[in-house]
Coordinates of C-alpha atoms and ligand atoms in Angstrom, one line a residue:
S1 CA 0.1 -0.1 -0.2
L2 CA 1.0 3.5 -0.7
P3 CA 2.1 6.0 2.1
S4 CA -0.4 9.5 2.2
F5 CA 3.1 11.4 2.3
V6 CA 6.5 11.1 1.1
P7 CA 9.4 13.8 0.8
A8 CA 9.7 12.9 -2.8
L9 CA 8.1 11.4 -5.6
V10 CA 9.2 10.6 -9.0
V11 CA 6.4 9.5 -11.9
G12 CA 8.0 7.3 -14.1
S13 CA 11.0 4.9 -14.3
G14 CA 12.5 6.1 -17.5
Y15 CA 15.3 8.0 -18.0
G16 CA 14.9 11.2 -16.4
G17 CA 12.9 9.5 -13.6
A18 CA 15.9 7.2 -12.8
V19 CA 18.4 9.8 -12.7
S20 CA 15.9 11.9 -10.0
A21 CA 15.4 8.5 -7.9
L22 CA 19.2 7.8 -7.5
R23 CA 20.7 10.9 -6.9
L24 CA 17.7 11.7 -4.2
G25 CA 18.1 8.4 -2.7
E26 CA 22.0 8.9 -2.6
A27 CA 21.4 12.5 -1.0
G28 CA 19.1 10.6 1.9
V29 CA 16.2 11.9 0.7
R30 CA 13.3 9.5 1.3
T31 CA 11.5 8.7 -2.5
L32 CA 8.3 6.8 -3.9
V33 CA 8.8 6.0 -7.9
L34 CA 5.0 5.5 -9.1
E35 CA 5.4 3.6 -12.7
E36 CA 2.7 2.8 -14.8
G37 CA 4.1 -0.5 -16.5
K38 CA 5.2 -3.6 -14.9
L39 CA 8.2 -4.9 -13.1
W40 CA 9.5 -7.0 -16.0
N41 CA 11.1 -9.4 -13.4
E42 CA 8.6 -12.9 -13.7
P43 CA 9.6 -15.3 -16.2
G44 CA 6.5 -16.3 -18.7
P45 CA 5.5 -19.8 -19.4
D46 CA 8.4 -20.0 -21.8
G47 CA 10.9 -19.6 -18.9
E48 CA 11.6 -15.9 -20.2
V49 CA 10.6 -12.5 -19.0
F50 CA 10.7 -11.0 -22.3
C51 CA 9.2 -12.3 -25.5
S52 CA 11.2 -12.1 -28.9
V53 CA 10.3 -10.2 -32.3
L54 CA 9.6 -13.2 -34.0
D55 CA 7.3 -14.8 -31.8
P56 CA 5.6 -12.1 -30.0
D57 CA 2.7 -12.5 -27.5
R58 CA 0.9 -10.8 -24.8
R59 CA 3.9 -9.5 -23.0
S60 CA 4.8 -7.5 -26.4
T61 CA 2.0 -4.7 -26.4
W62 CA 0.6 -2.2 -24.1
L63 CA -3.1 -3.0 -23.9
R64 CA -4.1 -3.7 -27.2
T65 CA -5.3 -7.0 -28.7
R66 CA -2.7 -6.8 -31.9
T67 CA 1.1 -6.2 -31.8
Q68 CA 1.8 -2.7 -33.5
T69 CA 5.6 -2.7 -35.3
P70 CA 6.2 0.1 -37.3
L71 CA 7.3 -2.3 -40.3
G72 CA 3.6 -3.3 -40.9
T73 CA 3.9 -5.4 -43.8
F74 CA 6.5 -7.5 -45.8
L75 CA 5.7 -7.9 -49.7
W76 CA 2.4 -6.0 -48.7
L77 CA 1.8 -9.4 -46.8
D78 CA 0.5 -8.7 -43.1
V79 CA 3.0 -11.2 -41.9
V80 CA 4.6 -9.1 -39.3
N81 CA 2.0 -8.5 -36.6
R82 CA -0.2 -11.1 -34.3
D83 CA -3.0 -11.1 -32.5
I84 CA -2.3 -10.9 -29.0
E85 CA -4.2 -11.0 -25.6
R86 CA -4.4 -7.6 -23.5
F87 CA -2.0 -7.0 -21.0
T88 CA 0.3 -4.9 -19.9
G89 CA 3.1 -5.4 -22.2
V90 CA 6.3 -3.6 -22.7
L91 CA 5.9 -1.6 -25.8
D92 CA 3.4 1.0 -25.9
R93 CA 2.2 2.8 -29.8
V94 CA 0.2 6.0 -28.3
E95 CA -2.1 7.1 -31.9
H96 CA -2.4 10.5 -32.1
P97 CA -4.2 11.8 -35.5
N98 CA -0.9 11.5 -38.0
M99 CA 1.7 10.6 -35.6
A100 CA 2.6 7.2 -33.4
I101 CA 4.7 7.5 -30.4
Y102 CA 6.2 4.6 -29.2
Q103 CA 7.5 4.4 -26.1
G104 CA 8.7 1.6 -23.5
R105 CA 6.3 0.5 -20.4
G106 CA 7.5 -0.9 -16.9
V107 CA 10.3 -0.4 -14.5
G108 CA 12.9 1.4 -16.4
G109 CA 10.5 3.0 -19.1
G110 CA 11.8 3.1 -22.5
S111 CA 15.6 1.2 -21.5
L112 CA 13.5 -1.8 -22.0
V113 CA 13.0 -1.8 -25.6
N114 CA 15.3 0.4 -26.8
G115 CA 17.9 -0.2 -29.3
G116 CA 20.6 0.8 -26.7
M117 CA 22.6 3.2 -28.8
A118 CA 24.4 5.7 -26.4
V119 CA 25.1 8.7 -28.6
V120 CA 26.7 11.9 -27.3
P121 CA 25.2 14.8 -29.8
E122 CA 27.8 17.3 -31.3
R123 CA 28.1 20.6 -30.0
R124 CA 26.5 22.4 -32.6
A125 CA 23.6 20.3 -32.3
L126 CA 23.3 20.3 -28.4
R127 CA 23.7 24.6 -28.7
R128 CA 20.8 24.6 -31.0
A129 CA 18.4 22.2 -28.6
L130 CA 19.5 23.6 -25.6
P131 CA 20.7 27.2 -25.7
T132 CA 21.1 28.0 -22.4
V133 CA 22.7 24.9 -21.1
S134 CA 26.7 25.3 -20.8
P135 CA 27.9 23.1 -23.8
E136 CA 31.5 22.6 -21.7
S137 CA 29.6 21.7 -18.2
M138 CA 27.4 19.2 -20.2
Y139 CA 30.8 17.6 -22.0
E140 CA 33.2 17.8 -19.2
R141 CA 30.6 16.4 -16.3
Y142 CA 27.6 15.3 -17.3
F143 CA 27.9 13.4 -20.0
P144 CA 30.8 11.5 -18.5
R145 CA 28.7 10.9 -15.7
A146 CA 25.3 9.7 -17.7
R147 CA 27.8 7.3 -19.7
R148 CA 29.7 5.5 -16.5
Q149 CA 26.5 5.1 -14.8
L150 CA 24.5 3.7 -18.1
G151 CA 27.2 1.3 -18.7
V152 CA 28.0 2.5 -22.1
N153 CA 30.3 0.3 -23.7
E154 CA 31.9 -0.6 -27.3
I155 CA 32.0 -2.8 -29.9
S156 CA 35.5 -4.6 -30.7
P157 CA 36.2 -3.3 -34.3
A158 CA 37.8 -6.3 -35.1
W159 CA 34.7 -8.8 -33.9
F160 CA 32.4 -6.2 -35.6
E161 CA 34.6 -6.8 -39.1
H162 CA 34.2 -10.7 -39.1
T163 CA 31.4 -11.8 -37.2
E164 CA 28.1 -12.8 -39.7
W165 CA 25.5 -11.5 -37.0
Y166 CA 26.7 -7.7 -38.0
R167 CA 26.9 -8.6 -42.2
Y168 CA 23.6 -6.7 -42.6
A169 CA 25.6 -3.4 -41.1
R170 CA 28.9 -3.7 -42.9
V171 CA 26.8 -4.0 -46.0
A172 CA 25.3 -0.7 -45.3
R173 CA 28.1 0.8 -44.2
R174 CA 30.2 -0.3 -47.8
H175 CA 27.2 1.1 -49.4
A176 CA 27.3 4.3 -48.1
N177 CA 31.3 4.7 -48.3
R178 CA 30.4 3.9 -51.5
A179 CA 28.7 7.2 -51.9
G180 CA 31.3 8.9 -50.2
L181 CA 29.7 9.1 -47.0
D182 CA 31.3 8.6 -43.2
S183 CA 30.1 6.1 -41.2
V184 CA 30.9 5.2 -37.4
L185 CA 30.8 2.6 -35.1
V186 CA 28.2 3.7 -32.2
P187 CA 28.3 3.0 -28.5
N188 CA 26.4 0.8 -26.8
V189 CA 24.7 0.1 -23.1
Y190 CA 24.2 -3.5 -24.3
D191 CA 27.2 -6.0 -22.8
F192 CA 29.1 -6.5 -26.1
A193 CA 31.7 -8.8 -24.2
H194 CA 28.1 -11.1 -23.6
M195 CA 27.0 -10.6 -27.0
R196 CA 30.4 -12.4 -28.4
R197 CA 29.8 -15.1 -25.7
E198 CA 26.1 -15.6 -26.9
A199 CA 28.1 -15.7 -30.4
E200 CA 30.3 -18.7 -29.4
G201 CA 27.6 -20.4 -27.7
E202 CA 28.6 -19.7 -24.0
A203 CA 25.8 -17.5 -22.8
P204 CA 22.2 -17.5 -23.2
R205 CA 20.9 -15.5 -26.5
S206 CA 19.1 -12.3 -26.6
A207 CA 20.7 -9.6 -29.3
L208 CA 21.2 -12.5 -31.0
A209 CA 18.0 -14.5 -30.6
A210 CA 15.8 -11.5 -32.0
E211 CA 14.8 -9.7 -28.8
V212 CA 15.1 -6.0 -28.7
I213 CA 12.0 -3.9 -29.0
Y214 CA 9.8 -6.6 -26.9
G215 CA 12.9 -6.6 -24.0
N216 CA 15.9 -8.3 -24.1
N217 CA 16.1 -11.1 -21.9
Y218 CA 20.0 -10.8 -21.4
G219 CA 22.7 -8.7 -22.0
K220 CA 21.0 -5.4 -22.0
R221 CA 22.3 -2.6 -19.6
S222 CA 18.5 -1.7 -19.0
L223 CA 17.7 1.0 -16.0
D224 CA 16.5 -1.3 -14.4
R225 CA 20.3 -3.1 -13.8
T226 CA 21.4 0.2 -13.4
Y227 CA 20.3 3.7 -12.4
L228 CA 17.1 1.9 -10.7
A229 CA 19.0 -0.9 -8.8
D230 CA 21.3 1.7 -7.3
A231 CA 18.7 3.7 -6.3
V232 CA 16.9 0.9 -4.5
G233 CA 20.3 -0.2 -3.1
T234 CA 20.4 3.4 -1.4
G235 CA 17.7 2.3 1.3
N236 CA 15.9 5.4 0.3
V237 CA 14.0 4.7 -2.5
R238 CA 11.0 2.8 -3.3
I239 CA 9.3 2.0 -6.4
E240 CA 5.9 0.6 -7.2
S241 CA 4.7 -0.8 -10.6
L242 CA 1.2 -0.4 -12.1
R243 CA 0.4 2.7 -10.6
R244 CA -0.9 5.3 -13.0
V245 CA -0.8 8.9 -11.9
R246 CA -3.6 10.8 -13.4
S247 CA -3.2 14.4 -12.6
V248 CA -1.6 16.8 -9.7
R249 CA -2.8 19.7 -7.2
R250 CA -1.4 22.0 -4.7
E251 CA -2.4 22.4 -1.1
P252 CA -2.3 26.0 0.6
D253 CA 0.7 24.5 2.3
G254 CA 2.7 23.9 -0.7
T255 CA 2.1 19.9 -0.5
L256 CA 1.8 18.4 -4.0
V257 CA -1.0 16.2 -4.4
V258 CA -1.0 13.4 -7.1
S259 CA -4.2 11.3 -7.9
V260 CA -2.8 7.6 -8.6
R261 CA -5.0 4.6 -9.8
R262 CA -3.4 1.1 -9.3
I263 CA -4.3 -0.9 -12.0
D264 CA -4.3 -5.2 -13.0
E265 CA -2.2 -6.3 -15.7
S266 CA -5.0 -6.3 -17.9
G267 CA -5.3 -2.2 -17.3
T268 CA -8.3 -2.3 -15.1
V269 CA -8.4 0.1 -12.6
L270 CA -8.5 -1.3 -9.0
E271 CA -8.3 1.7 -6.7
S272 CA -7.8 5.2 -6.8
R273 CA -5.4 7.0 -4.0
E274 CA -4.1 10.5 -3.0
V275 CA -0.2 10.4 -2.3
G276 CA 1.4 14.3 -0.9
C277 CA 4.9 15.3 -1.1
R278 CA 7.3 18.0 -1.1
W279 CA 8.9 17.8 -4.0
L280 CA 7.6 16.1 -7.3
F281 CA 9.7 14.8 -10.2
L282 CA 8.0 14.2 -13.6
G283 CA 9.5 11.5 -15.7
A284 CA 6.6 9.9 -17.5
G285 CA 8.4 11.0 -20.8
S286 CA 7.0 13.4 -23.3
N287 CA 3.9 12.0 -24.3
G288 CA 3.2 11.3 -20.2
T289 CA 4.7 14.1 -18.6
T290 CA 3.0 16.8 -21.0
E291 CA -0.5 14.6 -20.8
L292 CA -0.3 14.8 -16.8
L293 CA 0.5 18.6 -16.7
L294 CA -2.0 19.8 -19.3
R295 CA -4.8 17.7 -17.6
S296 CA -3.9 19.2 -14.3
R297 CA -4.1 22.7 -15.5
E298 CA -7.0 22.3 -17.7
T299 CA -9.0 20.8 -15.1
G300 CA -8.3 23.5 -12.9
S301 CA -6.0 21.6 -10.2
L302 CA -3.0 23.9 -11.3
P303 CA -4.3 26.7 -13.5
E304 CA -1.2 28.5 -13.0
L305 CA 1.1 26.4 -15.3
S306 CA 2.5 28.4 -18.5
E307 CA 1.0 28.7 -21.6
H308 CA 4.1 27.1 -23.4
L309 CA 2.8 23.7 -22.0
G310 CA 2.3 21.4 -24.5
Q311 CA 4.5 23.4 -27.0
G312 CA 7.6 22.4 -29.0
W313 CA 7.0 19.0 -29.8
G314 CA 9.1 16.9 -32.3
T315 CA 9.7 13.4 -33.7
N316 CA 13.9 14.0 -33.5
G317 CA 13.2 14.0 -37.3
N318 CA 12.7 10.2 -37.4
V319 CA 12.0 8.2 -40.7
M320 CA 12.5 4.9 -41.2
F321 CA 12.8 3.3 -45.2
G322 CA 14.5 -0.1 -46.6
R323 CA 16.5 -0.6 -49.6
S324 CA 16.3 -3.8 -51.6
N325 CA 19.9 -5.0 -52.2
P326 CA 20.9 -7.1 -55.4
L327 CA 20.9 -10.7 -55.3
W328 CA 24.9 -10.8 -54.7
D329 CA 24.7 -8.3 -51.5
P330 CA 22.9 -10.3 -49.1
T331 CA 22.6 -8.7 -45.4
G332 CA 22.5 -12.4 -43.7
G333 CA 19.8 -14.3 -42.1
R334 CA 21.7 -14.1 -38.8
Q335 CA 21.4 -10.5 -37.5
S336 CA 22.2 -8.8 -34.2
T337 CA 19.2 -6.9 -33.2
I338 CA 22.0 -4.2 -31.1
P339 CA 22.3 -1.5 -34.4
V340 CA 25.9 -0.1 -34.2
V341 CA 26.4 1.4 -37.3
G342 CA 25.6 5.3 -38.2
I343 CA 25.8 6.6 -41.3
D344 CA 26.8 10.1 -40.6
D345 CA 26.2 12.9 -43.3
R346 CA 26.8 16.3 -42.2
N347 CA 26.5 17.8 -45.6
N348 CA 23.7 17.0 -46.4
P349 CA 22.0 20.6 -48.0
H350 CA 18.9 19.9 -45.8
G351 CA 20.8 19.6 -42.3
P352 CA 22.6 17.0 -41.3
V353 CA 21.2 13.1 -41.3
F354 CA 22.4 10.6 -38.8
A355 CA 21.3 7.1 -40.3
E356 CA 21.2 4.1 -38.1
S357 CA 21.6 0.8 -39.8
V358 CA 18.5 -0.9 -38.4
P359 CA 18.2 -5.1 -38.3
L360 CA 15.7 -7.1 -39.7
P361 CA 16.1 -10.2 -37.8
A362 CA 13.5 -12.6 -39.5
G363 CA 16.0 -15.5 -39.3
V364 CA 16.0 -15.7 -43.4
E365 CA 17.7 -13.7 -46.0
T366 CA 15.8 -10.4 -46.8
F367 CA 18.1 -8.8 -48.9
V368 CA 17.0 -5.6 -47.2
S369 CA 19.0 -2.5 -45.7
L370 CA 16.6 -1.3 -43.1
H371 CA 17.7 2.6 -41.8
L372 CA 16.3 5.0 -39.2
A373 CA 17.2 8.4 -40.1
I374 CA 17.6 11.1 -37.5
T375 CA 17.1 14.5 -39.5
E376 CA 16.8 18.1 -38.6
N377 CA 13.1 18.6 -39.4
P378 CA 12.4 22.1 -37.9
E379 CA 8.8 21.1 -37.7
R380 CA 6.9 21.3 -34.5
G381 CA 3.5 19.8 -33.2
R382 CA 1.6 20.5 -30.2
F383 CA -0.1 18.9 -27.6
V384 CA -3.5 20.1 -26.4
F385 CA -6.1 18.6 -23.8
D386 CA -9.1 16.7 -25.4
S387 CA -11.7 16.8 -22.4
A388 CA -13.9 14.7 -24.4
S389 CA -11.3 11.3 -24.1
D390 CA -9.3 13.2 -21.4
S391 CA -6.3 12.7 -22.7
A392 CA -3.5 14.9 -24.7
R393 CA -3.8 15.5 -28.1
L394 CA -1.0 15.9 -30.7
L395 CA -1.6 18.3 -33.4
W396 CA 1.0 17.5 -36.2
D397 CA -0.4 17.5 -39.7
P398 CA 0.8 14.6 -42.0
D399 CA 3.0 17.2 -44.3
Q400 CA 5.5 18.1 -41.6
G401 CA 7.1 15.0 -41.9
Q402 CA 8.3 16.0 -45.4
P403 CA 11.5 17.8 -44.3
S404 CA 12.5 14.7 -42.9
V405 CA 11.8 12.6 -46.0
T406 CA 13.6 15.3 -48.1
A407 CA 16.8 15.0 -46.0
A408 CA 16.8 11.1 -45.8
R409 CA 16.4 11.1 -49.5
A410 CA 19.0 13.9 -50.3
T411 CA 21.5 11.3 -48.3
F412 CA 20.4 7.9 -49.6
D413 CA 19.0 8.4 -53.3
P414 CA 22.9 8.9 -54.0
V415 CA 23.6 5.7 -52.0
N416 CA 21.4 3.8 -54.3
R417 CA 22.7 5.2 -57.5
A418 CA 26.2 4.3 -56.1
N419 CA 25.1 0.7 -55.7
G420 CA 22.2 -0.1 -57.9
T421 CA 19.9 -0.5 -54.7
I422 CA 16.2 0.6 -54.8
Y423 CA 13.7 1.8 -51.9
R424 CA 11.4 -0.7 -50.8
R425 CA 7.8 0.0 -51.3
D426 CA 6.2 -3.0 -49.7
L427 CA 6.9 -2.1 -46.1
F428 CA 4.5 0.3 -44.4
G429 CA 1.3 -1.2 -45.2
D430 CA 0.9 0.7 -48.6
T431 CA 3.1 1.8 -51.5
R432 CA 5.2 4.6 -49.6
A433 CA 8.9 4.1 -49.5
F434 CA 9.6 6.3 -46.5
E435 CA 7.5 5.9 -42.9
D436 CA 7.3 9.1 -41.3
R437 CA 3.9 8.9 -39.5
F438 CA 5.3 7.2 -36.1
T439 CA 8.4 8.2 -34.0
Y440 CA 10.6 6.4 -31.1
H441 CA 11.9 9.6 -30.5
P442 CA 9.3 11.7 -29.1
L443 CA 10.9 15.0 -27.6
G444 CA 9.2 18.5 -26.0
G445 CA 5.9 19.1 -24.6
C446 CA 7.4 20.9 -21.4
V447 CA 10.6 23.0 -23.2
L448 CA 13.6 23.6 -20.8
G449 CA 13.5 27.7 -20.2
A450 CA 9.5 27.7 -21.7
A451 CA 7.1 25.5 -20.1
T452 CA 10.0 25.4 -17.2
D453 CA 13.0 27.3 -15.9
G454 CA 16.4 26.8 -17.0
H455 CA 16.7 23.8 -14.8
G456 CA 13.2 22.1 -15.2
R457 CA 11.5 23.6 -12.6
V458 CA 7.6 23.7 -13.7
R459 CA 6.6 27.4 -14.2
G460 CA 3.4 28.3 -11.8
C461 CA 4.4 25.5 -9.3
P462 CA 7.1 25.4 -6.9
G463 CA 8.4 22.2 -5.6
L464 CA 7.5 20.6 -9.1
Y465 CA 10.0 19.6 -11.6
V466 CA 10.0 18.0 -15.2
T467 CA 13.0 15.8 -15.8
D468 CA 12.5 13.8 -18.9
G469 CA 12.7 13.7 -23.0
S470 CA 9.7 16.8 -22.7
L471 CA 12.3 19.1 -22.0
I472 CA 14.2 19.0 -25.1
P473 CA 12.0 20.6 -28.0
G474 CA 12.1 18.4 -30.7
A475 CA 15.3 17.1 -31.8
V476 CA 19.2 16.8 -30.7
G477 CA 20.3 15.0 -34.1
V478 CA 21.2 11.7 -32.9
N479 CA 19.1 9.3 -30.4
P480 CA 18.2 10.9 -27.2
F481 CA 18.7 8.9 -24.2
V482 CA 22.5 9.9 -23.4
T483 CA 21.2 13.5 -23.5
I484 CA 18.0 13.0 -21.3
T485 CA 20.2 11.4 -18.7
A486 CA 23.0 14.1 -18.8
L487 CA 20.4 17.0 -18.7
A488 CA 18.5 14.9 -16.1
E489 CA 21.8 14.8 -14.2
R490 CA 22.3 18.4 -14.3
N491 CA 19.3 19.5 -13.5
V492 CA 18.7 17.4 -10.4
E493 CA 22.4 18.2 -9.2
H494 CA 21.2 21.7 -9.4
V495 CA 18.0 21.0 -7.5
L496 CA 19.1 19.1 -4.7
A497 CA 21.6 22.2 -3.8
A498 CA 19.5 24.8 -4.2
D499 CA 15.8 23.7 -3.7
I500 CA 16.2 20.9 -1.4
G501 CA 19.3 22.1 0.5
V502 CA 21.8 18.8 -0.1
R503 CA 24.9 19.3 -1.4
Ligands
FAD601 P1 10.6 7.3 -21.0 O1 12.0 6.0 -21.2 O2 9.8 7.0 -22.4 O3 10.1 6.5 -19.6 C1 8.9 7.1 -19.1 C2 7.9 6.1 -18.3 O4 6.8 6.6 -17.6 C3 7.9 4.9 -18.9 O5 7.5 3.7 -18.2 C4 6.4 5.2 -18.7 O6 5.2 3.9 -18.3 C5 5.9 5.9 -17.2 N1 4.5 6.9 -17.2 C6 4.0 7.6 -18.3 N2 3.1 7.7 -17.8 C7 2.8 7.5 -16.4 C8 1.9 7.9 -15.8 N3 0.9 9.1 -15.9 N4 2.3 7.3 -14.3 C9 3.2 6.7 -14.3 N5 4.0 6.1 -14.8 C10 4.0 6.8 -16.5 N6 17.1 6.2 -27.8 C11 18.1 5.9 -27.7 O7 18.7 7.2 -27.4 N7 18.9 5.1 -28.4 C12 18.4 4.0 -29.1 O8 19.0 2.6 -29.7 C13 17.1 3.9 -28.8 N8 16.0 3.1 -29.7 C14 15.1 3.3 -29.0 C15 14.0 2.1 -29.5 C16 12.4 2.2 -29.5 C17 11.8 1.1 -29.9 C18 11.9 2.9 -28.7 C19 10.5 3.1 -28.6 C20 12.5 4.1 -28.6 C21 14.2 4.3 -28.3 N9 14.9 5.3 -27.9 C22 16.3 5.3 -28.0 C23 14.5 6.6 -27.5 C24 14.7 6.4 -25.8 O9 14.4 4.6 -25.6 C25 13.7 7.6 -25.2 O10 13.9 8.8 -25.9 C26 13.7 7.2 -23.9 O11 12.9 6.2 -23.0 C27 13.0 8.6 -23.4 O12 12.9 8.5 -22.0 P2 12.3 9.5 -21.0 O13 13.1 9.8 -19.5 O14 11.7 10.6 -21.4 O15 10.6 8.6 -20.5

């Protein structure tokens, strides 16, 4: 059961929430973390906690009766998605008009389902995204701190060059190089020593067993094994799962009170409670945190919140596409699910493009090179509160994805020309080559320095802080979780010293 009051309360256990919980706990502040998803620690009937991409079951998907992969079809056939039982599964796809937001659900948030790519952005991109944040402090202090605590490591280049599991990535790199593009090996939180033991048959397989977007059973240093384990280890932090925070109100003495619903594994609400706290940290992700604050403002419980709330949302310029290789250029039937190659096009006339080589672990040769490009799409959407559905609705027009597509084409049309490859048109349910109707990297909604002050304090409500990806206005040029983590480290350090009185 929940206490009626705790000094510090954290909503959500993704990157922002986990950083806050650890640093509060280390500082001796008693902290309760409320997470809507499950604690993923019990094996299912097959003996594993998570299911694979190739054989998804109810563990895969958040409260739906069918899986929802971005790659909807193959040869236009509906062979990818499966009917499943409704369950609090680990990957959620939040549908807005014209845009679907993917997010992880569970203790560990996005770290449970993501590809683990741990990328520090270039100075130029960081300055553009966070102009009021000192780059020196980020590069010298908070990025190194985040990388260390996340357990970032690098693949051995020698192993990468010969293992069959990364043939697909070497093919993509060769194709890019032929068109004059650079590529880099990208660090990751997946334990590459474990992956090599998987390849040698000495450790249970996870990255090499088609596990990723529905969770990794082994090898990945997700937040439940890093930040959150250490947070609980301080003795000051408790995590409660299957708790959905609905809204926030402020009492005259400054106590912040959240209303919480306990749900079961089919999503049914079992009970509603209130918990008070002195300091409230929101880490429910771009969609979750923004919705919570919009609901609180629009239903009158926190009427003073900023008019900037809901603004500055973007997709991190995400666009996915596949290229069809000639028969003499196979990508390999055996593919590690952990992406390690980034194609880096800094000279793109439409802004830099950073495109990861994404695995397609079908178990058979597909001759497909799949990419997720991160582009500098300047378009921004806005969340508004829809009282009829009691939820946030994203205002995003279909043509706002076009700059991402244009930039991706400017990088990859020459790659196709140099290699005799063509775009696939059978992967996304219709004949489009570029899928820009979803994002894995939702950013913004409670932007730093707009809806919050320069350290994530929510304007109009003392004691309330935003800690997650909603602080970053729409794009950061590379995969975002290292930036989200480092920014949360920076902000919580300041808040602990300035507001909570801990140095
Ligand atoms: P999240 O990690 O989204 O955590 C939010 C948490 O809050 C969730 O656990 C959620 O269940 C919980 N929550 C939400 N609402 C409530 C509520 N009302 N009450 C209680 N709890 C709530 N990024 C990279 O840098 N590298 C990658 O390789 C990469 N690959 C990705 C692959 C996929 C398939 C996906 C979906 C994302 C990927 N990302 C990647 C993106 C990255 O995971 C996100 O940017 C990151 O997780 C966002 O962190 P966050 O702290 O903002 O929130």
